[in-house]
CSV table of C-alpha atoms in Angstrom, one decimal:
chain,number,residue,atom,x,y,z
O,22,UNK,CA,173.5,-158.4,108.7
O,23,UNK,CA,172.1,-154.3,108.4
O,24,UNK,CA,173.5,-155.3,104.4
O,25,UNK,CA,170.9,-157.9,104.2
O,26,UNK,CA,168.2,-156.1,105.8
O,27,UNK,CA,169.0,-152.7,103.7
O,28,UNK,CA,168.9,-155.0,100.5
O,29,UNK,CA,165.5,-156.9,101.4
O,30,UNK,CA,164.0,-153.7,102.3
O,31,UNK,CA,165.2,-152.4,99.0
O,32,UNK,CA,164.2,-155.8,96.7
O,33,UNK,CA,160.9,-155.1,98.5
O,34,UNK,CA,160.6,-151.2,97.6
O,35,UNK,CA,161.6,-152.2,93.9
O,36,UNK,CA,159.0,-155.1,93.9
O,37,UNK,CA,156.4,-153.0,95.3
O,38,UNK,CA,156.6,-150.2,93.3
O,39,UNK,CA,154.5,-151.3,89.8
O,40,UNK,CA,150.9,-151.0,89.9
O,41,UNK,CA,149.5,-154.3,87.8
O,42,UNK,CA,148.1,-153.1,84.6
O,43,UNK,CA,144.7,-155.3,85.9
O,44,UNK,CA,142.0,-153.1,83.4
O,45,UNK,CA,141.1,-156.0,81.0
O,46,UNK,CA,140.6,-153.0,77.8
O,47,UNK,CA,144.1,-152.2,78.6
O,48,UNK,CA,146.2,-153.0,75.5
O,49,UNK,CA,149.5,-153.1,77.6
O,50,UNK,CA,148.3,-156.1,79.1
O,51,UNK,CA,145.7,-157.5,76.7
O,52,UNK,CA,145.7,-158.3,73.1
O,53,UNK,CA,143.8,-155.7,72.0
O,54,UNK,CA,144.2,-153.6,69.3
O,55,UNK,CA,143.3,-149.9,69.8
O,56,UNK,CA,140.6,-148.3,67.5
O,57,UNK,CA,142.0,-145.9,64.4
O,58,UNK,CA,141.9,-142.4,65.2
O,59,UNK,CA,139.2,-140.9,63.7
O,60,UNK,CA,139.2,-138.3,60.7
O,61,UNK,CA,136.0,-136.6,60.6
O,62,UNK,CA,135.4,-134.1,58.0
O,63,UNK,CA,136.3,-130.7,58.3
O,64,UNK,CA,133.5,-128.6,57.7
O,65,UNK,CA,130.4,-130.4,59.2
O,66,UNK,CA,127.3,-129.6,56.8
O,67,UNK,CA,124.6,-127.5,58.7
O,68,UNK,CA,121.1,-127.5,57.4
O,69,UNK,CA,118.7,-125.7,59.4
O,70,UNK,CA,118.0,-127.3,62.5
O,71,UNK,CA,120.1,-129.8,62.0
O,72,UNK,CA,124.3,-130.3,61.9
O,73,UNK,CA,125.7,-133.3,59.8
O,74,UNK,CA,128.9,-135.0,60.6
O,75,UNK,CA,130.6,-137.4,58.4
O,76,UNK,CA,133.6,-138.9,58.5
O,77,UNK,CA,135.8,-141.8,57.0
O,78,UNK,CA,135.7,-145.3,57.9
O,79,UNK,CA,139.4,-146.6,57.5
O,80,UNK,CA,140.3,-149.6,58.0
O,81,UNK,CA,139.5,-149.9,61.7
O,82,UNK,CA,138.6,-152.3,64.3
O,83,UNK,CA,136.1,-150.2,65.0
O,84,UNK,CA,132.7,-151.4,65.7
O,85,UNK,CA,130.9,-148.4,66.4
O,86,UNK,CA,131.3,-144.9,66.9
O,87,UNK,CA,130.5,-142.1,69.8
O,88,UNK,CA,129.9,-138.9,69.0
O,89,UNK,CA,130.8,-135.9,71.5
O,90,UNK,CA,129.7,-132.5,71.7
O,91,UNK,CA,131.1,-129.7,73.6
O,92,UNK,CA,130.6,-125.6,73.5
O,93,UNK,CA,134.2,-124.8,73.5
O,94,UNK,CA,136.9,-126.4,71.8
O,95,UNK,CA,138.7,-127.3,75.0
O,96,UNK,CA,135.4,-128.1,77.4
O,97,UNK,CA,133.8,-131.0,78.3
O,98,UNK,CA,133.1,-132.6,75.6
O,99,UNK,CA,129.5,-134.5,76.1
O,100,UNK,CA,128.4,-137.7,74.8
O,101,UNK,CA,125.5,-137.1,72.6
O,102,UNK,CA,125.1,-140.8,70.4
O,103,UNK,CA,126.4,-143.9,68.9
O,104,UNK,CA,126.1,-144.8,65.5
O,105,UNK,CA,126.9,-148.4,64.3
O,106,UNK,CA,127.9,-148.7,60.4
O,107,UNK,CA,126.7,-151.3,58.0
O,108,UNK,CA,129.4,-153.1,56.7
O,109,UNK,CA,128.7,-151.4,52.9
O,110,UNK,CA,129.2,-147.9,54.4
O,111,UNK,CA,132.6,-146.5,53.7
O,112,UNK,CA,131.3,-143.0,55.4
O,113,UNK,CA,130.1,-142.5,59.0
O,114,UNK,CA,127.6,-139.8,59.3
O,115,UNK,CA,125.6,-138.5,62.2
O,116,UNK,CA,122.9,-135.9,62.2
O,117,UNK,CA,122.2,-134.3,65.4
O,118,UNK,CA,118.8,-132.9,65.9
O,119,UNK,CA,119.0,-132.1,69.3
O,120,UNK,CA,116.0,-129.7,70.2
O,121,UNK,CA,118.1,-127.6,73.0
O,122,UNK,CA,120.7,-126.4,70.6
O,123,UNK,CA,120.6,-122.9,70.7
O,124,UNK,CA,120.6,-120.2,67.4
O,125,UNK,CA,123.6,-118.7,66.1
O,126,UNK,CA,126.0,-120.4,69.0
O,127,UNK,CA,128.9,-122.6,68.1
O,128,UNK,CA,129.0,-126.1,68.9
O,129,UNK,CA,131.9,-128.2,68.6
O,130,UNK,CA,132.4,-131.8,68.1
O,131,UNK,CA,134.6,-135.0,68.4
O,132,UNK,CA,134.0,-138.5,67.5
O,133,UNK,CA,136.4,-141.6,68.3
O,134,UNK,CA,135.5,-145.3,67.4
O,135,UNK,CA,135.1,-148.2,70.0
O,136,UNK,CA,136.3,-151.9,69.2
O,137,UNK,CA,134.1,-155.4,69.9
O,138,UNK,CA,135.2,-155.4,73.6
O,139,UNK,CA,134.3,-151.7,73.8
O,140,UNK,CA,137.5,-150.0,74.1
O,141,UNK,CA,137.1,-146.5,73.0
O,142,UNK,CA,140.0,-145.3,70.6
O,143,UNK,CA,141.3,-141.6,70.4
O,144,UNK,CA,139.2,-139.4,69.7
O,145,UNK,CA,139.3,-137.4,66.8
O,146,UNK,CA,140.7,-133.9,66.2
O,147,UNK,CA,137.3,-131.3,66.9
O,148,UNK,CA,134.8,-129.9,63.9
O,149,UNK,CA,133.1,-126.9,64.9
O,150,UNK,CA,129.9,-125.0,63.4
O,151,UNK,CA,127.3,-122.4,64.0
O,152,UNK,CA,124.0,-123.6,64.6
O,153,UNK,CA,121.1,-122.3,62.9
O,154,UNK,CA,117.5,-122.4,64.7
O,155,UNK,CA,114.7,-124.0,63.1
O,156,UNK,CA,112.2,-121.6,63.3
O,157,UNK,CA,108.2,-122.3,63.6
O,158,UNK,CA,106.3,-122.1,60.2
U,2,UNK,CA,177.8,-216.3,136.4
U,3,UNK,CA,179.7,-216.9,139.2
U,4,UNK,CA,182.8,-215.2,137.8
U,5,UNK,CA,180.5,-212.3,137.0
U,6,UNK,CA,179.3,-211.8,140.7
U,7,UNK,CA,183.2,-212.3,142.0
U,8,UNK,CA,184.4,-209.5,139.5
U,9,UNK,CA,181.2,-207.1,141.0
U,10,UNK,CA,182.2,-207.7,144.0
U,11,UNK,CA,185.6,-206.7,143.6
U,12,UNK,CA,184.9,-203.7,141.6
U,13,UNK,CA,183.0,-202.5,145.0
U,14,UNK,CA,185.3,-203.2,147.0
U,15,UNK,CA,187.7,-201.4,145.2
U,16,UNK,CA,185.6,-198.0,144.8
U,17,UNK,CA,185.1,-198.2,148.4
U,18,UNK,CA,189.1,-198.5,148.8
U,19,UNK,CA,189.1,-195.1,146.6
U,20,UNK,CA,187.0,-193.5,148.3
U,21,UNK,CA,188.6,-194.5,152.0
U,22,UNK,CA,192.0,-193.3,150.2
U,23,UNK,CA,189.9,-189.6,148.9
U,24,UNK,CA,188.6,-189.6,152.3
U,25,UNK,CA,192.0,-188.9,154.1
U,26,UNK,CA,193.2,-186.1,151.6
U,27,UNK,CA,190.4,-184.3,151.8
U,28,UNK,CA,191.2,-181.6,154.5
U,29,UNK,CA,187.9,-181.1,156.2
U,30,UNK,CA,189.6,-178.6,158.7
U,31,UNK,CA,191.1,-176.7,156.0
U,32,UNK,CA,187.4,-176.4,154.2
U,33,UNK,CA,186.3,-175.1,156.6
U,34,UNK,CA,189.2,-172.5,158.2
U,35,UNK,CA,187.3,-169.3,158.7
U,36,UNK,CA,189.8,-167.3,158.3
U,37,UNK,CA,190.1,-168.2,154.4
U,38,UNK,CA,186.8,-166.2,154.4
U,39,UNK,CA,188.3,-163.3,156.5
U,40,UNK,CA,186.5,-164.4,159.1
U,41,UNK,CA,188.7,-164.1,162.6
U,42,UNK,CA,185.3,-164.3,164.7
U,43,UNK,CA,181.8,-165.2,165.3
U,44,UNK,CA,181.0,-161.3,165.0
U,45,UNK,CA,182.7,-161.5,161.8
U,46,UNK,CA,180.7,-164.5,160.6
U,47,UNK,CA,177.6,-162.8,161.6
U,48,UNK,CA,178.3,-160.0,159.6
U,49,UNK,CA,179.3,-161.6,156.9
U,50,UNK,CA,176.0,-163.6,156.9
U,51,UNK,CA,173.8,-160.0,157.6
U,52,UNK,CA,175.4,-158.5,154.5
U,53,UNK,CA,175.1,-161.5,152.4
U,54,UNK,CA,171.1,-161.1,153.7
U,55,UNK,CA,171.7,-157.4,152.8
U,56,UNK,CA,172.9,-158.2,149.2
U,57,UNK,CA,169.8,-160.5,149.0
U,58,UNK,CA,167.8,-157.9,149.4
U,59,UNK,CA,169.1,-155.9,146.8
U,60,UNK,CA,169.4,-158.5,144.0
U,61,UNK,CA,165.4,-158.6,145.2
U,62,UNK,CA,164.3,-155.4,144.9
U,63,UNK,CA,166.4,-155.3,141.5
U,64,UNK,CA,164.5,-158.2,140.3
U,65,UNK,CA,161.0,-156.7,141.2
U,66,UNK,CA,162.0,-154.0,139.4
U,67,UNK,CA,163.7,-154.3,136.6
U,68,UNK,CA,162.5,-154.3,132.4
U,69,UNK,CA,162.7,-157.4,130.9
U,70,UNK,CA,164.0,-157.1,126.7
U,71,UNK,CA,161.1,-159.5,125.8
U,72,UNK,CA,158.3,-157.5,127.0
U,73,UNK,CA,159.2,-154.5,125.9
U,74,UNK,CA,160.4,-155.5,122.6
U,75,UNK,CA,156.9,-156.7,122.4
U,76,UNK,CA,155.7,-153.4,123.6
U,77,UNK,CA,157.5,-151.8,120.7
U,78,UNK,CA,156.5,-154.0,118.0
U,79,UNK,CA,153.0,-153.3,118.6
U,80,UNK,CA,153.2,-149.4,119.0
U,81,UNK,CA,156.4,-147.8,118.0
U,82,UNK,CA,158.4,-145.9,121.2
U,83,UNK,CA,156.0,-148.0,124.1
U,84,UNK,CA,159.2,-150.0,125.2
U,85,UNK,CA,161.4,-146.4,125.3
U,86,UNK,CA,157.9,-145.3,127.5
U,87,UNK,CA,158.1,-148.4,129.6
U,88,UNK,CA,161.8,-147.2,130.0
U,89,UNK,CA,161.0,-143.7,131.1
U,90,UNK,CA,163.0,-142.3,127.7
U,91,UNK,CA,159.4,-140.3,127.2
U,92,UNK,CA,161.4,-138.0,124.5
U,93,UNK,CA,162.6,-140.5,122.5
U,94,UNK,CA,159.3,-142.8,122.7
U,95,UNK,CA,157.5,-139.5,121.8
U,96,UNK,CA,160.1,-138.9,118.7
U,97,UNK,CA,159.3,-142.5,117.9
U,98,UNK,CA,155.8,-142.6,118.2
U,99,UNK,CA,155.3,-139.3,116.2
U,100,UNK,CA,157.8,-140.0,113.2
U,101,UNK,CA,155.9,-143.9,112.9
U,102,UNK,CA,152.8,-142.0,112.6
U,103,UNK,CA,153.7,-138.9,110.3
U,104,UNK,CA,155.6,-141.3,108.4
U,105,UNK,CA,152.5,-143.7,108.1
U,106,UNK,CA,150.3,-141.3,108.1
U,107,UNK,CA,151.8,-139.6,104.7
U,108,UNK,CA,152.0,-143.4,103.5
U,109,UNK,CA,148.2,-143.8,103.6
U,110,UNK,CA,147.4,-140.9,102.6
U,111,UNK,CA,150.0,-141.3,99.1
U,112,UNK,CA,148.1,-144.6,98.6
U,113,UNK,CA,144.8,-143.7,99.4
U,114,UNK,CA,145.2,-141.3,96.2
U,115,UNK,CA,147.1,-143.7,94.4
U,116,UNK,CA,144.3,-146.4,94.5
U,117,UNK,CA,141.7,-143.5,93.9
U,118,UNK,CA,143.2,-142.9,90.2
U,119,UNK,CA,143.7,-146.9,90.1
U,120,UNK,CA,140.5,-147.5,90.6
U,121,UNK,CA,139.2,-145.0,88.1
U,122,UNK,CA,141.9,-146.9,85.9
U,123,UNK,CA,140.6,-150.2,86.2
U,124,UNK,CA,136.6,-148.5,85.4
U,125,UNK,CA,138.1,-146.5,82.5
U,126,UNK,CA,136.8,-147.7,79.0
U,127,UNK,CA,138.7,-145.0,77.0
U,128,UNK,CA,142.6,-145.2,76.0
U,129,UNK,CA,143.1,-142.0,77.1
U,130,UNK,CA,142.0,-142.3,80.5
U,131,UNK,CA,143.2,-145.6,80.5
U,132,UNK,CA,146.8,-144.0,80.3
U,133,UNK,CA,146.2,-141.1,82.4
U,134,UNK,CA,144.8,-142.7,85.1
U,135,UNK,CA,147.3,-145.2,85.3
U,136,UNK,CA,150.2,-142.7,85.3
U,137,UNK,CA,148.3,-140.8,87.7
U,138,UNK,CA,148.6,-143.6,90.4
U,139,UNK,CA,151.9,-144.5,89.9
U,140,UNK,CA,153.9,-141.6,91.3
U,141,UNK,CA,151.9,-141.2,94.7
U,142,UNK,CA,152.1,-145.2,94.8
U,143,UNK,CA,155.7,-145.0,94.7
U,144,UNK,CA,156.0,-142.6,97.7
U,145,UNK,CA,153.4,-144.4,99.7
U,146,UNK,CA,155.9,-147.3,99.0
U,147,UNK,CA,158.7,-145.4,100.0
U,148,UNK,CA,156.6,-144.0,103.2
U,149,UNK,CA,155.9,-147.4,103.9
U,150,UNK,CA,159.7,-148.4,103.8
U,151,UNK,CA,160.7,-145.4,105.8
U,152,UNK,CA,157.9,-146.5,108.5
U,153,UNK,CA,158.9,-149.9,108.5
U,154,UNK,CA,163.0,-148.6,108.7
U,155,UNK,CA,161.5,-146.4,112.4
U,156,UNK,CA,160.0,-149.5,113.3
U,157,UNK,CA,163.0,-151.9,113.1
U,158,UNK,CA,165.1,-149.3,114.5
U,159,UNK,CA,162.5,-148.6,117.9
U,160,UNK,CA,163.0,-152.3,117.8
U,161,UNK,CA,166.7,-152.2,118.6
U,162,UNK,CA,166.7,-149.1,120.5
U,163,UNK,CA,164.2,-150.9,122.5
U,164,UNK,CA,167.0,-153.3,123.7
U,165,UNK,CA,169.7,-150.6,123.9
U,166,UNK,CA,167.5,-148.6,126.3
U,167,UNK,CA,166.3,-151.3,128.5
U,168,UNK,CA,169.4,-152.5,129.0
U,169,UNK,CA,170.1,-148.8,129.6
U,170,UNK,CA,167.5,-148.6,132.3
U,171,UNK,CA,168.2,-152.1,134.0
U,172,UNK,CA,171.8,-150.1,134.4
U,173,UNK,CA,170.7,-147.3,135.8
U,174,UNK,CA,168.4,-149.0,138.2
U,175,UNK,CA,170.8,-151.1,139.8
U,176,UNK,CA,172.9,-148.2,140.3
U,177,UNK,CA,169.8,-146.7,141.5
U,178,UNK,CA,169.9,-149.2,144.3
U,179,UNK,CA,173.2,-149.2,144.8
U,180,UNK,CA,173.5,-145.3,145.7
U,181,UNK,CA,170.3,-145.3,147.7
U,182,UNK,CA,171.8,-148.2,149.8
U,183,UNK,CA,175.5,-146.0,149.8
U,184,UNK,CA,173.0,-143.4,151.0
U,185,UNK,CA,172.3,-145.6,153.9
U,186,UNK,CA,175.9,-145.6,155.0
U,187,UNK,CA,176.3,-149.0,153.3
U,188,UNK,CA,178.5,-149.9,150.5
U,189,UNK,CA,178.5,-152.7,148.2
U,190,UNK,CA,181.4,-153.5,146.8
U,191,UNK,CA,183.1,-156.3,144.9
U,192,UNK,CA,184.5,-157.9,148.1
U,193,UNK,CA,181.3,-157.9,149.8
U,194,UNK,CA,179.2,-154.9,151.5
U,195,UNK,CA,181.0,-152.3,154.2
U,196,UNK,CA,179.3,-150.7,156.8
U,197,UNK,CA,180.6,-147.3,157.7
U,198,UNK,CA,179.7,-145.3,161.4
């Protein structure tokens, strides 16, 4: 009799013990296919005032790209915009303008791609660059 | 028809023959020979009678006193160590009691975090998260799990003590009784109750 009970009690631990993978983007569960890593380009372009990203668009089921922003490499990493390609673009590119950016401090940046049902892939390895104030004419 | 009510009628006269014929062997002074009860005189009868009264009494105050299995089973199934309570086993209902709600107590508190991260899980949008959050319930879900197990193990087990102890107590009470009426210069025994001057 305590066998049975010590085995029920056991097949109930056992069956108890997964946690249902319920998250509908999850694509242990779902079929969904996870968004390319992104490659951005190494050395971002910095114009005055201004820092342009660009990266490639592989073959991806990415439908749109977020772009992050942090001021250390390991920080929080902010999201700062979105930019949705045309189908003709083989580069993505994002220019940020942001008026708070401060002179001569570095800024570092990430950008991953999300798929139609919004899944956001990995993000990609970080870009960093020195910004450089526009200054008043 | 007629045959039918002959053959009745002889079947009733015939159990009333048997019973005529039982009638003589019974031995209605041997029934009822007093001294197959020990009993040599009216004094002895009387006694006999007062002590039976006695044992009555007894068996009565047992009764009113006594733990019955259900109810305290019943006590123990809704909080943990109430039947040992009921029993007067206060350190062992007190061990029970505490381990059921340490044990619980850890138990909520592992799920609590474990559907905290779950619930971030199921919000996530990013395949990072997604993963860390998930692996990030799992291991305190497991030991709430295990927790709840272990609770459930001090549960079954105040459960069957509950049984042990009453039976335990009901033992102890009679005995109780029994010394406190040896007390009295009384003694109950097997053969019937003694009275010693």
């Amino acid at each position: 009799m305590y066998r049975y009970i010590i085995f029920f009690l056991l097949a109930l631990m056992i069956l108890a013990c997964s946690l249902d993978r319920s998250n509908p983007l999850d694509p242990q569960n779902n079929d969904i296919e996870i968004p390319n890593k992104v490659v951005i380009n190494p050395l971002p372009l910095v114009s005055i005032g201004v820092v342009h990203l660009t990266w490639e668009r592989q073959n991806s089921v990415a439908v749109g790209y977020y772009i992050y922003r942090s001021m250390s490499h390991n920080g929080l990493y902010e999201r700062i915009g979105t930019y949705i390609p045309a189908d003709e673009d083989s580069l993505g590119t994002y220019d940020d303008y942001d008026e708070d950016l401060e002179n001569e401090t570095w800024y570092y940046y990430k950008v991953s791609g999300y798929n139609v049902y919004g899944l956001e892939g990995y993000r990609s390895n970080y870009v960093y660059t020195n910004f450089l104030e526009r200054h008043a004419e | 028809m007629r045959k039918i009510s002959i053959l009745s009628s002889l079947f009733i006269i015939f159990m009333l023959t048997q019973n005529v014929v039982f009638a003589r062997d019974f031995d209605l002074r041997k029934f009822s020979e007093p001294s197959k009860y020990g009993w040599e005189s009216p004094e002895d009868f009387k006694a006999a009678r007062s002590n039976l009264l006695e044992r009555q009494k007894l068996l009565d105050r047992y009764e009113n006193n006594k733990q019955t299995i259900r109810k305290n089973l019943i006590k123990s199934a809704i909080v943990p160590g109430w039947g040992h309570f009921s029993c007067q086993k206060y350190t062992k209902g007190t061990i029970i009691l505490s381990l059921e709600l340490v044990v619980m107590g850890i138990g909520i508190y592992y799920y609590d975090r474990a559907m905290t991260y779950y619930d971030k899980y199921k919000k996530a949008d990013y395949i990072v998260e997604i993963n860390q959050y998930y692996n990030d319930a799992k291991t305190p879900y497991l030991y709430s799990q295990g927790f709840f197990v272990l609770g459930m193990l001090v549960w079954l087990y105040s459960m069957y003590d509950t049984v042990n102890v009453t039976d335990q107590y009901n033992q102890e009470l009679w005995e109780k009784i029994f010394f406190n009426y040896k007390k009295d210069g009384l003694q109950v025994g097997i053969n019937g109750i003694t009275v010693r001057f």
